[in-house]
mmCIF file of C-alpha atoms in Angstrom:
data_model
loop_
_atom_site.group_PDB
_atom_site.id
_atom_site.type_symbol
_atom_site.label_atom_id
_atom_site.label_comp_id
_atom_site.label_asym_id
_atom_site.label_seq_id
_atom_site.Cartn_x
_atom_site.Cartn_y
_atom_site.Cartn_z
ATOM 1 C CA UNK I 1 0.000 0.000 0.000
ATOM 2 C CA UNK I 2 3.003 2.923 0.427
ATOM 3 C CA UNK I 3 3.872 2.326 -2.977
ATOM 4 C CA UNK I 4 0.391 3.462 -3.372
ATOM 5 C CA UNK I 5 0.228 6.496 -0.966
ATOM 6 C CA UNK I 6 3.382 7.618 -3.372
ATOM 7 C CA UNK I 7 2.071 7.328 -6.339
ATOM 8 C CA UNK I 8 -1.020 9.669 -5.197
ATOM 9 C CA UNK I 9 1.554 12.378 -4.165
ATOM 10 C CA UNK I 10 3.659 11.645 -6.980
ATOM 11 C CA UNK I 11 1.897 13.915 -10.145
ATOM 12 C CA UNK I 12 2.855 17.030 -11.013
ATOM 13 C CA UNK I 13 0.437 20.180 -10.881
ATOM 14 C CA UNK I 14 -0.023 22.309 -13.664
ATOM 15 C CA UNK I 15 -2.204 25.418 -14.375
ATOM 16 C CA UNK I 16 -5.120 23.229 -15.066
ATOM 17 C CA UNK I 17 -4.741 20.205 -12.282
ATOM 18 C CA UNK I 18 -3.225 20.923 -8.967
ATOM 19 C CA UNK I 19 -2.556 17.878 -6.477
ATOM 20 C CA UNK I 20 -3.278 19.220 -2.642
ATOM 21 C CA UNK I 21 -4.810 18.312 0.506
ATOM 22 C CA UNK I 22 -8.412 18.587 1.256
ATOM 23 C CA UNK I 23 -10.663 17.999 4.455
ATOM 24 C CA UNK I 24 -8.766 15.679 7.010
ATOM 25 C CA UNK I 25 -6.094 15.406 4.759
ATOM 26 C CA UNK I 26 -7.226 13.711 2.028
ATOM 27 C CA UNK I 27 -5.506 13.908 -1.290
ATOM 28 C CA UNK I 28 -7.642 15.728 -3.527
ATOM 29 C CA UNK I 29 -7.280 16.916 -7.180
ATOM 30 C CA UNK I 30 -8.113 20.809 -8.558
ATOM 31 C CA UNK I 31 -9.676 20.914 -11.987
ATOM 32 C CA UNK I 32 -9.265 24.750 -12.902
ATOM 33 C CA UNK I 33 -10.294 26.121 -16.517
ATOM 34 C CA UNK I 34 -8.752 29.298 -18.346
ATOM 35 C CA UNK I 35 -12.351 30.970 -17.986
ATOM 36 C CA UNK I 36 -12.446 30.295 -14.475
ATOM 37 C CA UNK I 37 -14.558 27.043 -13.837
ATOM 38 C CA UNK I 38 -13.130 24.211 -11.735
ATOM 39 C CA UNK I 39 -13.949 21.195 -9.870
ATOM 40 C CA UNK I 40 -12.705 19.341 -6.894
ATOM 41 C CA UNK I 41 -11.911 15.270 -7.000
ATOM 42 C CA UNK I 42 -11.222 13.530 -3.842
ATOM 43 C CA UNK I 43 -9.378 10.624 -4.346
ATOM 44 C CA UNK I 44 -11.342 8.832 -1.799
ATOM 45 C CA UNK I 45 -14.105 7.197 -3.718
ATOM 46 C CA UNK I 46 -12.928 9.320 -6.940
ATOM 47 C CA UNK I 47 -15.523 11.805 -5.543
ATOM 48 C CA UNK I 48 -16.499 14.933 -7.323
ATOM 49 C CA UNK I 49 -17.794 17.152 -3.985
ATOM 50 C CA UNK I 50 -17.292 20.222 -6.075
ATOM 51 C CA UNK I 51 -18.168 22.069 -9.205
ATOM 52 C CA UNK I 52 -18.142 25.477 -10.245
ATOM 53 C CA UNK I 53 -19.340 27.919 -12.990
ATOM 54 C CA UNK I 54 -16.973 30.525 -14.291
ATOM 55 C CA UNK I 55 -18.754 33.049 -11.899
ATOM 56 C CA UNK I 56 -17.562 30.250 -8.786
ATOM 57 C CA UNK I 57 -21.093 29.409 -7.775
ATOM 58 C CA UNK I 58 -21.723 26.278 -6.668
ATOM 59 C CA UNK I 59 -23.889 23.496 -8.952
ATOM 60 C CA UNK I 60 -23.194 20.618 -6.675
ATOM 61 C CA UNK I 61 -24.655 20.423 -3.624
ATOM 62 C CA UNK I 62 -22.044 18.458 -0.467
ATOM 63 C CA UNK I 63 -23.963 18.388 2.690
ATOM 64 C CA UNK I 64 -22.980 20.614 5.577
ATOM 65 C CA UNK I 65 -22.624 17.390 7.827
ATOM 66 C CA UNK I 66 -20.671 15.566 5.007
ATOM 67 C CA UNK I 67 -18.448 12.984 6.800
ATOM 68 C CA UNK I 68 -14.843 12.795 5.175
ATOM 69 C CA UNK I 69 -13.962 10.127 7.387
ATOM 70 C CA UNK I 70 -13.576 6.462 5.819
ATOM 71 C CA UNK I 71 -15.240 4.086 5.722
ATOM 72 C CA UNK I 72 -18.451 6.625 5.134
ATOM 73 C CA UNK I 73 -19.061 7.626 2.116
ATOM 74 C CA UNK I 74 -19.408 11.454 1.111
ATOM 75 C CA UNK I 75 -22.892 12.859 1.022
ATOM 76 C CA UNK I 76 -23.287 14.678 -1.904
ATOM 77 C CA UNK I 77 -21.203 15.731 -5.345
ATOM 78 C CA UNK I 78 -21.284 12.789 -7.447
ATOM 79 C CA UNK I 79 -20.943 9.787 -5.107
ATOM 80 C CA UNK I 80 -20.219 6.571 -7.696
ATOM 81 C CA UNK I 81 -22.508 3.258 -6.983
ATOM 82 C CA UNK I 82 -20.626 0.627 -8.634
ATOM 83 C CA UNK I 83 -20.563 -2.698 -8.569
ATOM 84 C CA UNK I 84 -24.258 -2.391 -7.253
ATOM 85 C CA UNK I 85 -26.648 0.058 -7.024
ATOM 86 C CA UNK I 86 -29.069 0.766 -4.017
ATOM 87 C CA UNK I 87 -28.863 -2.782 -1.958
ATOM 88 C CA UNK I 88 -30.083 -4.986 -5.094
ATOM 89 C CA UNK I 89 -27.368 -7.539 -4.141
ATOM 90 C CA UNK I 90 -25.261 -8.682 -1.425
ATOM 91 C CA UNK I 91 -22.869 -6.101 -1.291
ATOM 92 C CA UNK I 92 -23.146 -2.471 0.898
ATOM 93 C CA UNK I 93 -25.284 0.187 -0.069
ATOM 94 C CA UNK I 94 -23.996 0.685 -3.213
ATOM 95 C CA UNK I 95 -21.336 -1.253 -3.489
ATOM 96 C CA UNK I 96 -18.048 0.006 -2.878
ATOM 97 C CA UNK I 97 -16.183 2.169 -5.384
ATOM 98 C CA UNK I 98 -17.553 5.289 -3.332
ATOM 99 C CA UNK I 99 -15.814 4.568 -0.441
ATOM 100 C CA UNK I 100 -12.047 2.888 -1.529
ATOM 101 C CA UNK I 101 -9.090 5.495 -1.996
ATOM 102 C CA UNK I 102 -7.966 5.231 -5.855
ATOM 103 C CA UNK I 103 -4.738 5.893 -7.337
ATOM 104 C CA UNK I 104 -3.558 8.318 -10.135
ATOM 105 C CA UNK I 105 -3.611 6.159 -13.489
ATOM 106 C CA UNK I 106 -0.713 7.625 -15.099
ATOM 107 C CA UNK I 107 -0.592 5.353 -17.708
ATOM 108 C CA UNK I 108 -4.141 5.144 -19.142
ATOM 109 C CA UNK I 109 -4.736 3.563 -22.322
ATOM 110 C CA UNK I 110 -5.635 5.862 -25.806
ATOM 111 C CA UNK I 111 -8.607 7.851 -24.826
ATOM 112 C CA UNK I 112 -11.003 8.403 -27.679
ATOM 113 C CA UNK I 113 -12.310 12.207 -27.056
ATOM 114 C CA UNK I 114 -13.229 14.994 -28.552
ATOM 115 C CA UNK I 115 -13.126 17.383 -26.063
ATOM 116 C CA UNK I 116 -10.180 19.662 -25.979
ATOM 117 C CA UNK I 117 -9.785 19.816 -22.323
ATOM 118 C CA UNK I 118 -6.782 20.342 -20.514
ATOM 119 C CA UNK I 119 -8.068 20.306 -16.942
ATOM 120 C CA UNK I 120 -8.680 16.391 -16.380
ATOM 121 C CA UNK I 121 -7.331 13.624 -14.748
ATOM 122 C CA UNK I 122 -7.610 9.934 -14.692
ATOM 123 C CA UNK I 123 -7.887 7.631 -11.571
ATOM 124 C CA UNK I 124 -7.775 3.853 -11.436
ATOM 125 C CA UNK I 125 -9.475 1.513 -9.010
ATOM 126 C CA UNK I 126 -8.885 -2.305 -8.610
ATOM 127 C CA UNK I 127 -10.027 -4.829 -6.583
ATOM 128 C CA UNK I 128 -8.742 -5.164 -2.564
ATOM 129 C CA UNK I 129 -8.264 -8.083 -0.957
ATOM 130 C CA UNK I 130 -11.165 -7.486 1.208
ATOM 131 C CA UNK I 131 -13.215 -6.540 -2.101
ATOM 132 C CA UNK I 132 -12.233 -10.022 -3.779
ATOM 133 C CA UNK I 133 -14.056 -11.651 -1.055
ATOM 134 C CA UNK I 134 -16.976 -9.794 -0.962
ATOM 135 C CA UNK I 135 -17.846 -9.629 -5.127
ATOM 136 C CA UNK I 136 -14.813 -12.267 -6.129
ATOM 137 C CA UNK I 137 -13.961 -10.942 -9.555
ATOM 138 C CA UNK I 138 -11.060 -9.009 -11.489
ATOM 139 C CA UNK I 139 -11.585 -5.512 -12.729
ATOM 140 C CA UNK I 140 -10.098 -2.694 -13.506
ATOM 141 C CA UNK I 141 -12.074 0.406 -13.604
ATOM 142 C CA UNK I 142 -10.398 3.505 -15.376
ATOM 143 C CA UNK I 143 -12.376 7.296 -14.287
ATOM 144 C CA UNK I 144 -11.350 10.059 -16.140
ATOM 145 C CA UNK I 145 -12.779 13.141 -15.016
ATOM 146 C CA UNK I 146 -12.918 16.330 -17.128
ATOM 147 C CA UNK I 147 -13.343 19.904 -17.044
ATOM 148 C CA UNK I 148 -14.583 21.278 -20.833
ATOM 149 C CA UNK I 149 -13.582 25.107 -21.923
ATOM 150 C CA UNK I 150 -16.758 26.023 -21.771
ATOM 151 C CA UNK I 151 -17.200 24.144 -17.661
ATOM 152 C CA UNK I 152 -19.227 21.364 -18.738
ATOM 153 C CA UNK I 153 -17.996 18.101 -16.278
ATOM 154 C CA UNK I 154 -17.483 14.948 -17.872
ATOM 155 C CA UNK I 155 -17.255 11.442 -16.293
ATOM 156 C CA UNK I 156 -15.941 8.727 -18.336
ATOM 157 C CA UNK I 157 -16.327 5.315 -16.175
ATOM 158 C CA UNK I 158 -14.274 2.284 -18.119
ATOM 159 C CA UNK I 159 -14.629 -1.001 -16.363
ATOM 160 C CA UNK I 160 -13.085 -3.880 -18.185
ATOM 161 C CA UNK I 161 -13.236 -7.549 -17.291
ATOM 162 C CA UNK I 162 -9.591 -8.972 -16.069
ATOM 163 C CA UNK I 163 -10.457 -12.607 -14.574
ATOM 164 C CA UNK I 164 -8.311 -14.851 -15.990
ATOM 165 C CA UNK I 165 -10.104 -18.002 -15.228
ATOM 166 C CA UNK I 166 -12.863 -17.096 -17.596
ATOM 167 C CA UNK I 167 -15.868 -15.909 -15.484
ATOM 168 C CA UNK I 168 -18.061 -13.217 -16.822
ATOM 169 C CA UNK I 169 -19.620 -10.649 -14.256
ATOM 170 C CA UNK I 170 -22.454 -8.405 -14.052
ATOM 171 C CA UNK I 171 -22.665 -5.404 -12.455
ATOM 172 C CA UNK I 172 -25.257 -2.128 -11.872
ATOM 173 C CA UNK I 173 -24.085 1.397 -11.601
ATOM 174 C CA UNK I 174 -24.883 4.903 -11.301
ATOM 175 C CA UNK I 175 -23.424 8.752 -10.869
ATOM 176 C CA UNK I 176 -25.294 9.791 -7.794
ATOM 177 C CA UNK I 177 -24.850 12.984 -9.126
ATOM 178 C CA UNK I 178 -26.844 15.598 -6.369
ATOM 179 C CA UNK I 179 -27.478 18.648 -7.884
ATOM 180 C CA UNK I 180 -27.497 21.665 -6.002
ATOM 181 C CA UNK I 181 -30.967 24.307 -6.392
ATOM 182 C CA UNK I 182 -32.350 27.039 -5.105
ATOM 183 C CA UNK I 183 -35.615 25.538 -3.476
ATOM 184 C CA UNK I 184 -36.876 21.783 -4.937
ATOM 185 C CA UNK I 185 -40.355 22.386 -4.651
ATOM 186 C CA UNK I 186 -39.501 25.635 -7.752
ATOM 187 C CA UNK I 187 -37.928 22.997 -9.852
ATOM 188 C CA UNK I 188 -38.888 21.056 -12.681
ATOM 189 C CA UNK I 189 -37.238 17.766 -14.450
ATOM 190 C CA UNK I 190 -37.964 17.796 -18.679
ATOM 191 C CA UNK I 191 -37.608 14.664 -20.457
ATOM 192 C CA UNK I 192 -38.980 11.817 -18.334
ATOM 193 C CA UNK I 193 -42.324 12.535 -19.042
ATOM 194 C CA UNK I 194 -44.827 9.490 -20.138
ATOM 195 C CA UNK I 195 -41.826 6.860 -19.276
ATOM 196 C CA UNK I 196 -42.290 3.534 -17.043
ATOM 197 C CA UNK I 197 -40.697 3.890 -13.653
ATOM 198 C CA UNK I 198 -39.966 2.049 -10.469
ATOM 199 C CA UNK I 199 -41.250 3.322 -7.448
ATOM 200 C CA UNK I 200 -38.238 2.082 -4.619
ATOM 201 C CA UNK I 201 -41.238 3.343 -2.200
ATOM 202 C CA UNK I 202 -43.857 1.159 -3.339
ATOM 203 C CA UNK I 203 -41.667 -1.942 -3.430
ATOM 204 C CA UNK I 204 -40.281 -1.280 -6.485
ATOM 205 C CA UNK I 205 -43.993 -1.521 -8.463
ATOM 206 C CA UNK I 206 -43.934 -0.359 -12.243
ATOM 207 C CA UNK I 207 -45.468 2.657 -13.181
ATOM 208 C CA UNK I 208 -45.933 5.107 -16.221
ATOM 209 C CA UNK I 209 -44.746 8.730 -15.651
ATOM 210 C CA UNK I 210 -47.829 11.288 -16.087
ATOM 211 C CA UNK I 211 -47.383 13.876 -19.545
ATOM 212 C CA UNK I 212 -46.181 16.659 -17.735
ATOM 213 C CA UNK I 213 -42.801 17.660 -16.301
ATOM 214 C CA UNK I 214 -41.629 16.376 -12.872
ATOM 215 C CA UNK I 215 -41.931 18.647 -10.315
ATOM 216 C CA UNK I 216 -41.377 17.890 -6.387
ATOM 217 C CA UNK I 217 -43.092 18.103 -3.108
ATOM 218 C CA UNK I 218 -42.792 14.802 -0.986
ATOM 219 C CA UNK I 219 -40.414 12.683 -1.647
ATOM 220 C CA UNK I 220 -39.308 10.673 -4.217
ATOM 221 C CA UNK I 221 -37.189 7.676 -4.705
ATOM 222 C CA UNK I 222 -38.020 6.637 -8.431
ATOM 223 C CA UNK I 223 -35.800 4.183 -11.200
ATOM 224 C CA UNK I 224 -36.793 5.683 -14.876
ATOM 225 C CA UNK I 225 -36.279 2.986 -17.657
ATOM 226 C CA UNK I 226 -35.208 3.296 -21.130
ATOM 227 C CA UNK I 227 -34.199 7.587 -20.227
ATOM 228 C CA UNK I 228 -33.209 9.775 -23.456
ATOM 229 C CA UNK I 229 -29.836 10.591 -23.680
ATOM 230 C CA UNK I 230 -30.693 14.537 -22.105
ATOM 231 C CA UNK I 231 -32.328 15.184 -19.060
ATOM 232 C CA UNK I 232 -33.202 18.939 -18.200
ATOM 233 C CA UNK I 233 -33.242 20.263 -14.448
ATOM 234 C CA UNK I 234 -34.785 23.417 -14.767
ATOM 235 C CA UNK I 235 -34.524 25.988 -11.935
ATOM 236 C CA UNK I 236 -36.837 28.855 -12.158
ATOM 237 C CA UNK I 237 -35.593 30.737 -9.067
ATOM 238 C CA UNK I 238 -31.641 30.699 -10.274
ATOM 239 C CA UNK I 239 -32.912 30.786 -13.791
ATOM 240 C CA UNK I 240 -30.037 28.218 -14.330
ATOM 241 C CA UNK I 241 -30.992 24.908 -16.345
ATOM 242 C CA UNK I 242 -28.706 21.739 -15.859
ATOM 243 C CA UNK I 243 -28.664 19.321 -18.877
ATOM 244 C CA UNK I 244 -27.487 15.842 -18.276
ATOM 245 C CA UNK I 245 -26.366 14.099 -21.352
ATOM 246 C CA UNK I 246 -25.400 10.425 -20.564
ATOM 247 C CA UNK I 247 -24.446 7.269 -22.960
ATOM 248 C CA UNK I 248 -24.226 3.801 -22.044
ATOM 249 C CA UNK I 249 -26.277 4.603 -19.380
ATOM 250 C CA UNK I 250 -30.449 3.840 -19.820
ATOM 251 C CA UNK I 251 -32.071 4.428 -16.735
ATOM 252 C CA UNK I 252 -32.263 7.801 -14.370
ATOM 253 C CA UNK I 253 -32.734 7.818 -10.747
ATOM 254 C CA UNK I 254 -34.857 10.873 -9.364
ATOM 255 C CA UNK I 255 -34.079 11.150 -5.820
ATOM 256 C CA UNK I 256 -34.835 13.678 -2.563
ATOM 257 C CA UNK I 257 -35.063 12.195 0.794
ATOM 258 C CA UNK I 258 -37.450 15.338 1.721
ATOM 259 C CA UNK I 259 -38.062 15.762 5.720
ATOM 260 C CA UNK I 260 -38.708 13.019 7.460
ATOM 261 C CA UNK I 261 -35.860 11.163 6.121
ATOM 262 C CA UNK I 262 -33.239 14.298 5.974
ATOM 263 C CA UNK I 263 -34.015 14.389 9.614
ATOM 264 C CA UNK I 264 -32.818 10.330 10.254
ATOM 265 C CA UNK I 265 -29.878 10.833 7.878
ATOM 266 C CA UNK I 266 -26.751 12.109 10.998
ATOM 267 C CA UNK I 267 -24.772 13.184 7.457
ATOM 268 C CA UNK I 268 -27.666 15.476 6.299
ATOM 269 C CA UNK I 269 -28.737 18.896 7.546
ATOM 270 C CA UNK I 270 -32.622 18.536 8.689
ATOM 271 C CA UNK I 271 -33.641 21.334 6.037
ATOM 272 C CA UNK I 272 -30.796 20.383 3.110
ATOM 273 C CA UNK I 273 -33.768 18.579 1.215
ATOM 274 C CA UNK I 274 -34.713 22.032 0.147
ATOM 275 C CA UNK I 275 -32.187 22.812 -1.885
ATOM 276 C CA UNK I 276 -30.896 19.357 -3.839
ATOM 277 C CA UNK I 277 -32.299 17.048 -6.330
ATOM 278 C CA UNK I 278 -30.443 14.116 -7.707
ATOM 279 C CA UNK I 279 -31.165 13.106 -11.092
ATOM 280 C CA UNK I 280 -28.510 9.974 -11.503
ATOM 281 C CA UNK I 281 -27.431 8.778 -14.859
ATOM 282 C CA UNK I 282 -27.746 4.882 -13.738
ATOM 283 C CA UNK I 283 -27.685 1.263 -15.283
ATOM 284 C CA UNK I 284 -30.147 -0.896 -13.015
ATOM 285 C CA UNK I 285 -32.967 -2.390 -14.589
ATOM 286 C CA UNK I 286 -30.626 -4.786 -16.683
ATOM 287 C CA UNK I 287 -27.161 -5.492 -15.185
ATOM 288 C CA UNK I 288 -24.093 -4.688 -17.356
ATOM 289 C CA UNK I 289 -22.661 -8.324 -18.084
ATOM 290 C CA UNK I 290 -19.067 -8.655 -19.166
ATOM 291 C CA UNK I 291 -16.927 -11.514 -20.359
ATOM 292 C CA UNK I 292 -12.884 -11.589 -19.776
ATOM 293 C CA UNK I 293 -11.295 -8.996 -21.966
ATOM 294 C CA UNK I 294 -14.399 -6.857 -21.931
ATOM 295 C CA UNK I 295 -15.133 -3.497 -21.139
ATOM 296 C CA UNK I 296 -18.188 -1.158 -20.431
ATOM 297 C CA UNK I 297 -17.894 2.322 -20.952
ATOM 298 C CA UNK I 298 -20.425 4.709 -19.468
ATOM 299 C CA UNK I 299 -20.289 8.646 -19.854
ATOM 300 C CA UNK I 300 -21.541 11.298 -17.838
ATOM 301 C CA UNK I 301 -21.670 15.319 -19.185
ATOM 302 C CA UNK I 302 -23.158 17.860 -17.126
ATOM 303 C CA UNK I 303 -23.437 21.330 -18.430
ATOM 304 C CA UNK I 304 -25.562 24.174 -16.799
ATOM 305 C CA UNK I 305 -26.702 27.277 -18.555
ATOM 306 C CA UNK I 306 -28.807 30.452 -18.242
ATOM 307 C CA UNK I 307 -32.246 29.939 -18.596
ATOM 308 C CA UNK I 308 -34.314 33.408 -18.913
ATOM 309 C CA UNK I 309 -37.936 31.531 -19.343
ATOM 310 C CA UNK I 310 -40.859 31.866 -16.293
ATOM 311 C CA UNK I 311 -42.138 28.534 -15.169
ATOM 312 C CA UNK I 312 -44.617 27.354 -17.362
ATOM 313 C CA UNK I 313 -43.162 28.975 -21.308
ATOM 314 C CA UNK I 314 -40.498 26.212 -21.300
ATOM 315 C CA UNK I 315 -40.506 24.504 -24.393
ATOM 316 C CA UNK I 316 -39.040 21.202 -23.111
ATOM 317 C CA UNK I 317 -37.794 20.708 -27.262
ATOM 318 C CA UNK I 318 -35.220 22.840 -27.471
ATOM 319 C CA UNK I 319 -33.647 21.795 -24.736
ATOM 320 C CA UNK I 320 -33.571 18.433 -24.913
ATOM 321 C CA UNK I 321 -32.697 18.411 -28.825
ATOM 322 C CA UNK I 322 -31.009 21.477 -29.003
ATOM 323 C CA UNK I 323 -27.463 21.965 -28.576
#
């Protein structure tokens, strides 16, 4: 493990990725655009907790009783649920990418993009001992984690298949991304509309969406099948819209715990339910299988951009098929 706790210190900073310390210590990694944009990785859990406009407000939201203590995961920014999602398995909540410390991969393999970022880095996770035992296959899963010119976040999430002895293994994931907004009940969700859903708090029952845009005021666990690649979070109040565009990834999780459940969380302010939503780009309904020599790539882009319309003149279209 020290040749490890090297390697983390190890990279070299530049004007666009700086290597530092961050709440108890924890190696962390700056993501700083020209234009002024940034975003904060912790390499425990490859956790995004932060990410800024070019103005340095805040779209994330990170609770103010966030625990950056292991083994707890961090609540908010874009916790990652792999190799299972929720508790459908035998695993922790969520398996447990979210809360292992991952290393620096300095030596990733070609990476097909067309972005032209400079501000990104790549982190690698394999299985521990203790993992092995738990969920007894080989991976390796390669994160690279980009800041775009114009601020949009990208997560690119490569998981590849290394057992040797020729077992396949299936997996469900998701970026619990948790957005942060200016009061949930103001907000509205465009492009889920009409789609079949599970409801985690009606046992997971089926349903069909209604025709009109989501909008929030008790809460809401629910697994959207068979999403569109863009999702719009629309915030009247901040007049800010976040788009989610997502590939390899089919369903969406809606989530807010709202009061009764903020309150039982100790890692959750009682009146934080207020002012996040997450929308999570997720693969659930059917597991991800992959044979030896596999690999599974699932993308994440989050952009967020002025939005000038009143609640009600949105015309969910052009933003889900626009640019």
């Amino acid at each position: 493990m020290s040749g490890e706790k090297e390697k983390t210190s190890a990279p070299s900073s530049s004007p666009y990725v700086e290597f530092c310390k961050g709440v108890n210590g924890h190696d962390k990694v700056l993501l700083r655009e020209s234009r002024g944009s940034s975003a904060e990785v912790y390499l425990y859990g490859a956790h995004v907790t932060s990410w800024k406009n070019d103005h340095g407000e805040e779209l994330l939201f990170l609770s103010s009783k966030a625990v950056f203590k292991p083994p707890k995961a961090i609540r908010g920014g874009i916790p990652i649920c792999f190799p299972q999602f929720g508790g459908l398995g035998t695993l922790d909540q969520h398996g447990f990418a979210r809360n292992r410390l991952w290393t620096i991969d300095d030596d990733p393999p070609p990476f097909p993009t067309n972005t032209l970022s400079k501000a990104f880095v790549d982190l690698i996770l394999k299985p521990s001992e203790e993992d092995s035992k738990n969920w007894p296959h080989c991976f390796e899963y390669r994160l690279r984690i980009a800041l775009g010119p114009g601020g949009d976040l990208m997560l690119t999430s490569r998981i590849r298949n290394t057992n040797t002895e020729g077992k396949p293994f299936s997996f469900t994931f998701a970026y619990h991304t948790y957005f942060s907004v200016s009061d949930t009940s103001e907000v509205r969700v465009e492009g889920l509309e009409t789609l079949d859903y599970l409801d985690n708090l009606q046992n997971k029952e089926r349903f069909t969406e209604q025709g009109d845009a989501l909008t929030f005021e008790s809460e809401v666990d629910k697994i959207y099948l068979s999403t569109p690649t863009k999702i719009a979070i629309i915030d009247h109040e901040k007049k800010r819209t976040f788009v989610v565009r997502k590939d390899g990834l089919p369903d969406a999780v809606v989530w807010n715990p709202w009061d009764k459940k903020a309150k039982a969380m100790a890692d959750f302010g009682d009146d934080e339910y207020k002012h996040m939503l997450c929308v999570e780009a997720a693969a659930i309904e059917k597991p991800i299988t992959l044979k030896p020599g596999e690999e599974w790539k699932g993308r994440l882009e989050l952009s967020a951009v002025p939005s000038s319309y009143c609640s009600g003149q949105l015309d969910p279209q052009r933003v889900l098929l626009g640019s």
